[in-house]
PDB file of C-alpha atoms in Angstrom:
ATOM      1  CA  MET A 187     -83.648 -94.242-111.902  1.00 94.00           C
ATOM      2  CA  GLN A 188     -83.751 -97.889-112.896  1.00 96.00           C
ATOM      3  CA  ILE A 189     -83.145 -99.537-116.251  1.00 98.00           C
ATOM      4  CA  LEU A 190     -85.599-102.148-117.493  1.00 98.00           C
ATOM      5  CA  ILE A 191     -85.242-104.487-120.425  1.00 98.00           C
ATOM      6  CA  ASN A 192     -88.455-104.835-122.407  1.00 98.00           C
ATOM      7  CA  THR A 193     -89.187-108.478-123.174  1.00 98.00           C
ATOM      8  CA  ILE A 194     -90.402-107.492-126.658  1.00 97.00           C
ATOM      9  CA  LEU A 195     -86.704-107.133-127.476  1.00 97.00           C
ATOM     10  CA  ILE A 196     -86.156-110.912-127.592  1.00 95.00           C
ATOM     11  CA  GLU A 197     -89.423-111.777-129.375  1.00 95.00           C
ATOM     12  CA  PRO A 198     -89.156-112.512-133.124  1.00 93.00           C
ATOM     13  CA  ASN A 199     -92.941-112.204-133.591  1.00 92.00           C
ATOM     14  CA  ARG A 200     -93.142-108.756-132.005  1.00 93.00           C
ATOM     15  CA  TRP A 201     -94.649-107.250-135.163  1.00 90.00           C
ATOM     16  CA  GLY A 202     -96.392-110.337-136.484  1.00 85.00           C
ATOM     17  CA  PRO A 203    -100.166-110.354-137.025  1.00 86.00           C
ATOM     18  CA  ASP A 204    -100.977-112.736-134.172  1.00 86.00           C
ATOM     19  CA  LYS A 205     -98.127-111.776-131.779  1.00 90.00           C
ATOM     20  CA  THR A 206     -97.719-115.418-130.718  1.00 91.00           C
ATOM     21  CA  PRO A 207     -94.509-115.776-128.658  1.00 93.00           C
ATOM     22  CA  HIS A 208     -91.915-117.978-130.302  1.00 92.00           C
ATOM     23  CA  ARG A 209     -90.817-119.321-126.904  1.00 93.00           C
ATOM     24  CA  PRO A 210     -92.261-118.985-123.386  1.00 95.00           C
ATOM     25  CA  LEU A 211     -90.942-115.978-121.514  1.00 97.00           C
ATOM     26  CA  SER A 212     -89.723-118.216-118.695  1.00 96.00           C
ATOM     27  CA  GLU A 213     -87.140-119.733-121.040  1.00 96.00           C
ATOM     28  CA  HIS A 214     -85.535-116.326-121.563  1.00 96.00           C
ATOM     29  CA  LEU A 215     -85.269-115.322-117.913  1.00 97.00           C
ATOM     30  CA  PRO A 216     -81.908-116.949-117.119  1.00 97.00           C
ATOM     31  CA  ALA A 217     -80.389-115.153-120.125  1.00 96.00           C
ATOM     32  CA  PHE A 218     -81.711-111.806-118.845  1.00 97.00           C
ATOM     33  CA  GLN A 219     -80.132-112.575-115.491  1.00 97.00           C
ATOM     34  CA  ARG A 220     -76.802-113.564-117.037  1.00 97.00           C
ATOM     35  CA  ALA A 221     -76.821-110.309-119.010  1.00 97.00           C
ATOM     36  CA  GLY A 222     -76.981-108.427-115.719  1.00 97.00           C
ATOM     37  CA  PHE A 223     -80.570-107.203-115.841  1.00 98.00           C
ATOM     38  CA  GLN A 224     -82.648-106.993-112.687  1.00 98.00           C
ATOM     39  CA  ALA A 225     -85.949-105.518-113.880  1.00 98.00           C
ATOM     40  CA  LEU A 226     -88.321-106.075-116.794  1.00 98.00           C
ATOM     41  CA  GLU A 227     -91.063-104.452-118.794  1.00 98.00           C
ATOM     42  CA  ILE A 228     -93.134-107.443-119.883  1.00 98.00           C
ATOM     43  CA  TRP A 229     -94.730-107.465-123.327  1.00 98.00           C
ATOM     44  CA  GLN A 230     -98.444-108.265-122.988  1.00 97.00           C
ATOM     45  CA  TYR A 231     -98.340-111.240-125.338  1.00 97.00           C
ATOM     46  CA  HIS A 232     -95.699-112.972-123.236  1.00 97.00           C
ATOM     47  CA  VAL A 233     -98.356-113.470-120.535  1.00 96.00           C
ATOM     48  CA  SER A 234    -101.785-113.033-122.135  1.00 94.00           C
ATOM     49  CA  THR A 235    -102.305-116.733-122.953  1.00 92.00           C
ATOM     50  CA  LEU A 236    -101.058-118.113-119.639  1.00 95.00           C
ATOM     51  CA  ASP A 237    -103.471-119.967-117.396  1.00 95.00           C
ATOM     52  CA  ALA A 238    -103.349-119.699-113.608  1.00 94.00           C
ATOM     53  CA  ARG A 239    -100.685-122.395-113.322  1.00 96.00           C
ATOM     54  CA  GLY A 240     -98.574-120.802-116.067  1.00 96.00           C
ATOM     55  CA  LEU A 241     -98.769-117.427-114.361  1.00 96.00           C
ATOM     56  CA  ALA A 242     -97.806-118.920-111.002  1.00 96.00           C
ATOM     57  CA  ASN A 243     -94.872-120.718-112.628  1.00 97.00           C
ATOM     58  CA  LEU A 244     -93.732-117.485-114.289  1.00 97.00           C
ATOM     59  CA  SER A 245     -93.754-115.766-110.883  1.00 97.00           C
ATOM     60  CA  THR A 246     -91.609-118.580-109.504  1.00 97.00           C
ATOM     61  CA  TYR A 247     -89.115-118.306-112.373  1.00 97.00           C
ATOM     62  CA  LEU A 248     -88.935-114.523-111.995  1.00 98.00           C
ATOM     63  CA  ASN A 249     -88.154-114.859-108.310  1.00 97.00           C
ATOM     64  CA  ALA A 250     -85.570-117.556-108.964  1.00 97.00           C
ATOM     65  CA  CYS A 251     -83.795-115.261-111.441  1.00 98.00           C
ATOM     66  CA  ALA A 252     -84.113-112.198-109.163  1.00 98.00           C
ATOM     67  CA  LEU A 253     -85.989-110.306-111.894  1.00 98.00           C
ATOM     68  CA  ARG A 254     -88.633-107.744-110.985  1.00 98.00           C
ATOM     69  CA  PRO A 255     -91.469-107.207-113.503  1.00 98.00           C
ATOM     70  CA  ILE A 256     -91.682-103.476-112.870  1.00 98.00           C
ATOM     71  CA  ALA A 257     -93.934-102.764-115.865  1.00 98.00           C
ATOM     72  CA  LEU A 258     -96.332-104.619-118.128  1.00 98.00           C
ATOM     73  CA  GLY A 259     -97.148-103.191-121.572  1.00 98.00           C
ATOM     74  CA  ALA A 260    -100.562-103.679-123.231  1.00 97.00           C
ATOM     75  CA  TYR A 261    -102.211-102.604-126.478  1.00 97.00           C
ATOM     76  CA  PRO A 262    -105.968-102.242-125.931  1.00 97.00           C
ATOM     77  CA  PHE A 263    -108.722-101.160-128.291  1.00 96.00           C
ATOM     78  CA  LEU A 264    -110.477 -98.397-126.348  1.00 97.00           C
ATOM     79  CA  HIS A 265    -112.975 -97.058-128.897  1.00 96.00           C
ATOM     80  CA  LEU A 266    -115.071-100.176-129.514  1.00 95.00           C
ATOM     81  CA  ASP A 267    -118.783-100.178-128.655  1.00 94.00           C
ATOM     82  CA  GLY A 268    -121.358-102.831-127.848  1.00 94.00           C
ATOM     83  CA  PRO A 269    -120.335-106.505-127.387  1.00 95.00           C
ATOM     84  CA  GLU A 270    -116.947-105.876-129.049  1.00 95.00           C
ATOM     85  CA  GLY A 271    -116.214-103.094-126.590  1.00 93.00           C
ATOM     86  CA  ASP A 272    -117.358-105.215-123.653  1.00 93.00           C
ATOM     87  CA  GLU A 273    -115.079-108.071-124.734  1.00 95.00           C
ATOM     88  CA  ALA A 274    -112.135-105.687-125.209  1.00 94.00           C
ATOM     89  CA  MET A 275    -112.582-104.417-121.657  1.00 94.00           C
ATOM     90  CA  VAL A 276    -112.851-107.962-120.278  1.00 94.00           C
ATOM     91  CA  GLN A 277    -109.570-108.845-121.972  1.00 94.00           C
ATOM     92  CA  LEU A 278    -107.973-105.666-120.639  1.00 96.00           C
ATOM     93  CA  GLY A 279    -109.179-106.458-117.136  1.00 95.00           C
ATOM     94  CA  ARG A 280    -107.637-109.902-117.427  1.00 95.00           C
ATOM     95  CA  THR A 281    -104.292-108.338-118.339  1.00 97.00           C
ATOM     96  CA  VAL A 282    -104.583-106.001-115.349  1.00 97.00           C
ATOM     97  CA  ALA A 283    -105.088-109.055-113.151  1.00 96.00           C
ATOM     98  CA  TYR A 284    -101.928-110.642-114.610  1.00 97.00           C
ATOM     99  CA  ALA A 285     -99.942-107.485-113.882  1.00 97.00           C
ATOM    100  CA  SER A 286    -101.303-107.389-110.345  1.00 97.00           C
ATOM    101  CA  HIS A 287    -100.395-111.043-109.772  1.00 96.00           C
ATOM    102  CA  LEU A 288     -96.843-110.326-110.943  1.00 97.00           C
ATOM    103  CA  LYS A 289     -96.725-107.286-108.607  1.00 97.00           C
ATOM    104  CA  SER A 290     -95.964-104.858-111.423  1.00 98.00           C
ATOM    105  CA  GLU A 291     -95.910-101.191-110.496  1.00 98.00           C
ATOM    106  CA  ILE A 292     -96.652 -99.715-113.933  1.00 98.00           C
ATOM    107  CA  PHE A 293     -99.270-100.716-116.489  1.00 98.00           C
ATOM    108  CA  LYS A 294     -98.145 -99.162-119.779  1.00 98.00           C
ATOM    109  CA  ILE A 295    -100.534 -99.036-122.721  1.00 98.00           C
ATOM    110  CA  PHE A 296    -100.978 -97.750-126.216  1.00 96.00           C
ATOM    111  CA  PRO A 297    -103.821 -95.277-125.522  1.00 97.00           C
ATOM    112  CA  GLY A 298    -106.069 -96.871-128.116  1.00 96.00           C
ATOM    113  CA  ARG A 299    -105.323 -98.184-131.578  1.00 95.00           C
ATOM    114  CA  VAL A 300    -106.822 -95.402-133.705  1.00 96.00           C
ATOM    115  CA  ALA A 301    -105.272 -92.030-134.619  1.00 96.00           C
ATOM    116  CA  SER A 302    -106.625 -89.184-132.503  1.00 96.00           C
ATOM    117  CA  GLN A 303    -107.899 -87.262-135.536  1.00 95.00           C
ATOM    118  CA  GLN A 304    -109.801 -90.292-136.847  1.00 96.00           C
ATOM    119  CA  LEU A 305    -112.004 -90.726-133.786  1.00 95.00           C
ATOM    120  CA  ASP A 306    -115.467 -89.172-133.849  1.00 95.00           C
ATOM    121  CA  ALA A 307    -116.836 -87.561-130.688  1.00 95.00           C
ATOM    122  CA  ALA A 308    -118.658 -90.683-129.508  1.00 96.00           C
ATOM    123  CA  ALA A 309    -115.636 -92.962-130.006  1.00 96.00           C
ATOM    124  CA  ARG A 310    -113.373 -90.497-128.224  1.00 96.00           C
ATOM    125  CA  ALA A 311    -115.783 -90.244-125.290  1.00 96.00           C
ATOM    126  CA  ARG A 312    -115.885 -94.053-125.016  1.00 96.00           C
ATOM    127  CA  SER A 313    -112.098 -94.208-125.133  1.00 97.00           C
ATOM    128  CA  ILE A 314    -111.749 -91.666-122.353  1.00 96.00           C
ATOM    129  CA  GLU A 315    -114.338 -93.414-120.200  1.00 96.00           C
ATOM    130  CA  HIS A 316    -112.520 -96.714-120.686  1.00 96.00           C
ATOM    131  CA  LEU A 317    -109.267 -95.029-119.639  1.00 97.00           C
ATOM    132  CA  ARG A 318    -110.933 -93.712-116.484  1.00 97.00           C
ATOM    133  CA  GLN A 319    -112.236 -97.185-115.675  1.00 96.00           C
ATOM    134  CA  LEU A 320    -108.789 -98.675-116.284  1.00 97.00           C
ATOM    135  CA  ALA A 321    -107.115 -96.070-114.078  1.00 97.00           C
ATOM    136  CA  GLN A 322    -109.571 -96.884-111.292  1.00 96.00           C
ATOM    137  CA  GLN A 323    -108.884-100.633-111.572  1.00 96.00           C
ATOM    138  CA  LEU A 324    -105.156 -99.940-111.340  1.00 98.00           C
ATOM    139  CA  ALA A 325    -105.511 -97.464-108.465  1.00 97.00           C
ATOM    140  CA  GLU A 326    -107.309-100.153-106.484  1.00 97.00           C
ATOM    141  CA  ARG A 327    -104.202-102.297-106.983  1.00 97.00           C
ATOM    142  CA  SER A 328    -101.739 -99.464-106.209  1.00 97.00           C
ATOM    143  CA  MET A 329    -100.489 -99.382-109.791  1.00 98.00           C
ATOM    144  CA  HIS A 330     -99.760 -96.489-112.152  1.00 98.00           C
ATOM    145  CA  LEU A 331    -101.073 -96.241-115.698  1.00 98.00           C
ATOM    146  CA  THR A 332     -98.735 -94.794-118.307  1.00 98.00           C
ATOM    147  CA  LEU A 333     -99.840 -93.834-121.821  1.00 98.00           C
ATOM    148  CA  GLU A 334     -97.231 -94.208-124.541  1.00 98.00           C
ATOM    149  CA  THR A 335     -96.734 -91.323-126.948  1.00 98.00           C
ATOM    150  CA  HIS A 336     -97.078 -93.228-130.211  1.00 96.00           C
ATOM    151  CA  SER A 337     -98.548 -92.863-133.680  1.00 95.00           C
ATOM    152  CA  ASN A 338    -102.159 -93.949-134.267  1.00 96.00           C
ATOM    153  CA  THR A 339    -103.202 -93.499-130.650  1.00 97.00           C
ATOM    154  CA  LEU A 340    -104.786 -90.780-128.535  1.00 97.00           C
ATOM    155  CA  CYS A 341    -101.236 -89.632-127.769  1.00 98.00           C
ATOM    156  CA  ASP A 342    -100.037 -89.328-131.372  1.00 96.00           C
ATOM    157  CA  THR A 343     -99.280 -85.582-131.198  1.00 95.00           C
ATOM    158  CA  GLN A 344     -98.253 -83.215-128.440  1.00 95.00           C
ATOM    159  CA  GLN A 345    -101.588 -81.396-128.751  1.00 95.00           C
ATOM    160  CA  SER A 346    -103.716 -84.535-128.566  1.00 96.00           C
ATOM    161  CA  THR A 347    -101.672 -85.795-125.599  1.00 97.00           C
ATOM    162  CA  LEU A 348    -102.119 -82.567-123.641  1.00 97.00           C
ATOM    163  CA  GLN A 349    -105.830 -82.504-124.482  1.00 96.00           C
ATOM    164  CA  LEU A 350    -106.210 -86.058-123.240  1.00 97.00           C
ATOM    165  CA  PHE A 351    -104.525 -85.279-119.921  1.00 97.00           C
ATOM    166  CA  ASP A 352    -106.793 -82.272-119.455  1.00 96.00           C
ATOM    167  CA  GLU A 353    -109.729 -84.654-119.868  1.00 95.00           C
ATOM    168  CA  LEU A 354    -108.215 -87.130-117.401  1.00 96.00           C
ATOM    169  CA  ASP A 355    -107.173 -84.584-114.782  1.00 90.00           C
ATOM    170  CA  THR A 356    -109.184 -86.297-112.027  1.00 90.00           C
ATOM    171  CA  CYS A 357    -107.126 -89.501-112.362  1.00 94.00           C
ATOM    172  CA  ASP A 358    -104.097 -89.162-110.095  1.00 94.00           C
ATOM    173  CA  ASN A 359    -102.358 -92.371-111.168  1.00 97.00           C
ATOM    174  CA  ILE A 360    -102.045 -91.635-114.902  1.00 98.00           C
ATOM    175  CA  GLY A 361     -98.807 -90.504-116.507  1.00 98.00           C
ATOM    176  CA  ILE A 362     -96.910 -90.676-119.791  1.00 98.00           C
ATOM    177  CA  CYS A 363     -94.507 -93.239-121.184  1.00 98.00           C
ATOM    178  CA  PHE A 364     -92.336 -90.905-123.247  1.00 98.00           C
ATOM    179  CA  GLN A 365     -91.491 -92.286-126.681  1.00 95.00           C
ATOM    180  CA  PRO A 366     -90.258 -89.704-129.233  1.00 94.00           C
ATOM    181  CA  TYR A 367     -92.163 -89.778-132.516  1.00 92.00           C
ATOM    182  CA  THR A 368     -90.159 -91.299-135.357  1.00 86.00           C
ATOM    183  CA  GLU A 369     -90.359 -88.143-137.476  1.00 89.00           C
ATOM    184  CA  GLN A 370     -88.703 -86.087-134.740  1.00 91.00           C
ATOM    185  CA  ASP A 371     -85.031 -85.253-134.352  1.00 94.00           C
ATOM    186  CA  THR A 372     -83.226 -84.665-131.063  1.00 96.00           C
ATOM    187  CA  ASP A 373     -84.235 -81.012-130.766  1.00 97.00           C
ATOM    188  CA  ALA A 374     -87.899 -81.823-131.372  1.00 96.00           C
ATOM    189  CA  ALA A 375     -87.762 -84.747-128.939  1.00 97.00           C
ATOM    190  CA  ILE A 376     -86.264 -82.535-126.219  1.00 97.00           C
ATOM    191  CA  GLN A 377     -88.883 -79.866-126.852  1.00 97.00           C
ATOM    192  CA  MET A 378     -91.685 -82.431-126.598  1.00 97.00           C
ATOM    193  CA  TYR A 379     -90.147 -83.931-123.476  1.00 97.00           C
ATOM    194  CA  ASP A 380     -90.085 -80.519-121.792  1.00 98.00           C
ATOM    195  CA  ILE A 381     -93.716 -79.811-122.699  1.00 97.00           C
ATOM    196  CA  LEU A 382     -94.899 -83.177-121.379  1.00 97.00           C
ATOM    197  CA  ARG A 383     -92.448 -83.431-118.452  1.00 98.00           C
ATOM    198  CA  PRO A 384     -95.045 -82.835-115.682  1.00 97.00           C
ATOM    199  CA  HIS A 385     -96.797 -86.034-116.758  1.00 97.00           C
ATOM    200  CA  ILE A 386     -93.812 -88.274-117.656  1.00 98.00           C
ATOM    201  CA  ARG A 387     -93.277 -91.291-115.387  1.00 98.00           C
ATOM    202  CA  HIS A 388     -91.679 -93.804-117.748  1.00 97.00           C
ATOM    203  CA  VAL A 389     -89.358 -93.546-120.777  1.00 98.00           C
ATOM    204  CA  HIS A 390     -88.731 -95.906-123.706  1.00 98.00           C
ATOM    205  CA  LEU A 391     -85.259 -96.013-125.262  1.00 98.00           C
ATOM    206  CA  GLN A 392     -84.453 -97.040-128.835  1.00 97.00           C
ATOM    207  CA  ASN A 393     -82.488 -95.600-131.741  1.00 97.00           C
ATOM    208  CA  ARG A 394     -82.453 -95.979-135.529  1.00 96.00           C
ATOM    209  CA  ARG A 395     -80.673 -94.975-138.707  1.00 95.00           C
ATOM    210  CA  ARG A 396     -82.557 -92.292-140.586  1.00 92.00           C
ATOM    211  CA  VAL A 397     -81.543 -93.582-144.006  1.00 93.00           C
ATOM    212  CA  ASP A 398     -83.487 -96.846-143.696  1.00 92.00           C
ATOM    213  CA  GLY A 399     -85.144 -96.923-140.254  1.00 91.00           C
ATOM    214  CA  SER A 400     -83.029 -99.867-139.119  1.00 93.00           C
ATOM    215  CA  ILE A 401     -82.650-100.309-135.380  1.00 95.00           C
ATOM    216  CA  THR A 402     -79.265 -99.650-133.805  1.00 97.00           C
ATOM    217  CA  ARG A 403     -77.674 -99.457-130.407  1.00 97.00           C
ATOM    218  CA  LEU A 404     -78.443 -96.217-128.588  1.00 97.00           C
ATOM    219  CA  GLU A 405     -75.046 -94.645-129.188  1.00 97.00           C
ATOM    220  CA  GLU A 406     -74.867 -95.562-132.888  1.00 96.00           C
ATOM    221  CA  GLY A 407     -78.128 -94.331-134.436  1.00 94.00           C
ATOM    222  CA  ASP A 408     -78.664 -90.880-135.903  1.00 94.00           C
ATOM    223  CA  TRP A 409     -82.409 -90.553-135.274  1.00 95.00           C
ATOM    224  CA  LEU A 410     -81.754 -89.324-131.723  1.00 97.00           C
ATOM    225  CA  ASP A 411     -78.551 -88.172-130.069  1.00 97.00           C
ATOM    226  CA  TYR A 412     -78.747 -89.882-126.697  1.00 97.00           C
ATOM    227  CA  ARG A 413     -75.579 -88.113-125.576  1.00 97.00           C
ATOM    228  CA  ARG A 414     -77.823 -85.036-125.436  1.00 97.00           C
ATOM    229  CA  LEU A 415     -81.212 -86.567-124.658  1.00 97.00           C
ATOM    230  CA  LEU A 416     -80.294 -88.728-121.655  1.00 98.00           C
ATOM    231  CA  PRO A 417     -78.489 -85.973-119.684  1.00 98.00           C
ATOM    232  CA  HIS A 418     -81.412 -83.649-120.467  1.00 98.00           C
ATOM    233  CA  ILE A 419     -83.881 -86.172-119.030  1.00 98.00           C
ATOM    234  CA  ARG A 420     -81.657 -86.619-115.974  1.00 98.00           C
ATOM    235  CA  ASP A 421     -81.279 -82.868-115.438  1.00 98.00           C
ATOM    236  CA  SER A 422     -85.067 -82.441-115.557  1.00 98.00           C
ATOM    237  CA  GLY A 423     -85.275 -84.391-112.300  1.00 97.00           C
ATOM    238  CA  PHE A 424     -86.711 -87.534-113.834  1.00 98.00           C
ATOM    239  CA  ASP A 425     -85.965 -90.556-111.667  1.00 96.00           C
ATOM    240  CA  GLY A 426     -88.337 -93.210-113.036  1.00 97.00           C
ATOM    241  CA  PRO A 427     -87.778 -96.304-115.152  1.00 98.00           C
ATOM    242  CA  LEU A 428     -85.913 -96.203-118.467  1.00 98.00           C
ATOM    243  CA  SER A 429     -86.942 -99.166-120.601  1.00 98.00           C
ATOM    244  CA  LEU A 430     -84.657-100.569-123.298  1.00 98.00           C
ATOM    245  CA  GLU A 431     -87.173-101.459-125.988  1.00 97.00           C
ATOM    246  CA  PHE A 432     -85.172-102.425-129.078  1.00 96.00           C
ATOM    247  CA  THR A 433     -81.548-102.914-130.074  1.00 97.00           C
ATOM    248  CA  THR A 434     -79.602-104.372-132.968  1.00 95.00           C
ATOM    249  CA  ASP A 435     -79.294-108.097-133.834  1.00 93.00           C
ATOM    250  CA  MET A 436     -82.798-108.956-132.605  1.00 93.00           C
ATOM    251  CA  ALA A 437     -84.494-112.132-133.826  1.00 87.00           C
ATOM    252  CA  THR A 438     -87.127-111.709-136.551  1.00 87.00           C
ATOM    253  CA  PRO A 439     -89.767-113.993-138.109  1.00 85.00           C
ATOM    254  CA  ASP A 440     -87.199-114.814-140.792  1.00 82.00           C
ATOM    255  CA  SER A 441     -84.564-115.753-138.203  1.00 82.00           C
ATOM    256  CA  PRO A 442     -86.487-116.794-135.075  1.00 83.00           C
ATOM    257  CA  ASN A 443     -83.856-119.202-133.802  1.00 82.00           C
ATOM    258  CA  ILE A 444     -80.776-117.001-133.891  1.00 81.00           C
ATOM    259  CA  ASP A 445     -78.783-116.854-130.692  1.00 83.00           C
ATOM    260  CA  SER A 446     -80.465-114.255-128.466  1.00 86.00           C
ATOM    261  CA  SER A 447     -77.156-113.626-126.697  1.00 89.00           C
ATOM    262  CA  HIS A 448     -76.175-111.186-129.457  1.00 93.00           C
ATOM    263  CA  ALA A 449     -79.225-108.976-128.872  1.00 96.00           C
ATOM    264  CA  LEU A 450     -78.794-109.230-125.111  1.00 97.00           C
ATOM    265  CA  GLU A 451     -75.130-108.274-125.401  1.00 97.00           C
ATOM    266  CA  ASN A 452     -76.189-105.181-127.349  1.00 97.00           C
ATOM    267  CA  ALA A 453     -78.895-104.434-124.787  1.00 98.00           C
ATOM    268  CA  SER A 454     -76.233-104.711-122.067  1.00 98.00           C
ATOM    269  CA  ARG A 455     -74.076-102.239-123.965  1.00 98.00           C
ATOM    270  CA  ASP A 456     -77.087 -99.931-124.253  1.00 98.00           C
ATOM    271  CA  ARG A 457     -77.596-100.214-120.495  1.00 98.00           C
ATOM    272  CA  ASP A 458     -73.956 -99.394-119.803  1.00 98.00           C
ATOM    273  CA  PHE A 459     -74.071 -96.466-122.228  1.00 98.00           C
ATOM    274  CA  THR A 460     -77.223 -95.179-120.524  1.00 98.00           C
ATOM    275  CA  LEU A 461     -75.566 -95.358-117.122  1.00 98.00           C
ATOM    276  CA  GLU A 462     -72.497 -93.570-118.492  1.00 97.00           C
ATOM    277  CA  MET A 463     -74.622 -90.754-119.927  1.00 97.00           C
ATOM    278  CA  TRP A 464     -76.658 -90.541-116.727  1.00 97.00           C
ATOM    279  CA  SER A 465     -73.525 -89.987-114.652  1.00 93.00           C
ATOM    280  CA  ALA A 466     -71.726 -87.729-117.137  1.00 83.00           C
TER     281      ALA A 466
END
């Protein structure tokens, strides 16, 4: 098992309409290193506008800070047709090339940007074909594709996720990035984890307060009880990456220049808590 920090955690524009990074990712790398992290999941928009020189420089900075970009997370539109669909696939292929250049092992995506029940048969078939093509591109680069269980995607329910994997059963390098649905509690999350366990290769970690949805440290929220969930994941035999996605005191569009050390300190505490639960 290894613990990653997701670079979305330090990005104030993570939920903004254009997703433009407030600062280059390279400027954050020394702080990740000082906080004791050794591996990253890189948010797509931290690399998607880099040119060849920028990408080469990022690789140099990563090496200098002894940080491994284990995963890269992307958010493709899979259902589009015609010229829009062609352009979406070109952009996705470009992101694959970035991940390959950085020597990432996992390419994590939202499996589309439309709820599974809102896709007609033709759009679903296009989405699945695009996933097969993506899996092939990644296989040629010795990379795994993980599909995040998330609302408004092809993996927005347990049933739709299992159906999708039945349809992709010829693709050996596809797995799941397990992210409990926000309406679930700990029991439901454990049940879903067990159902999907044969496919799970990657796990996202975050916690919230139910009363207002605010993000907390892992041990403080009451959406999920990680004192139960983490040992359950460990006892299932899972030994892949656990990615710290969000924590408290993150920068926002209203406070983009706050000291990121507070969020990184909380992420470090989440890492230490995760290690404690893993060894309990």
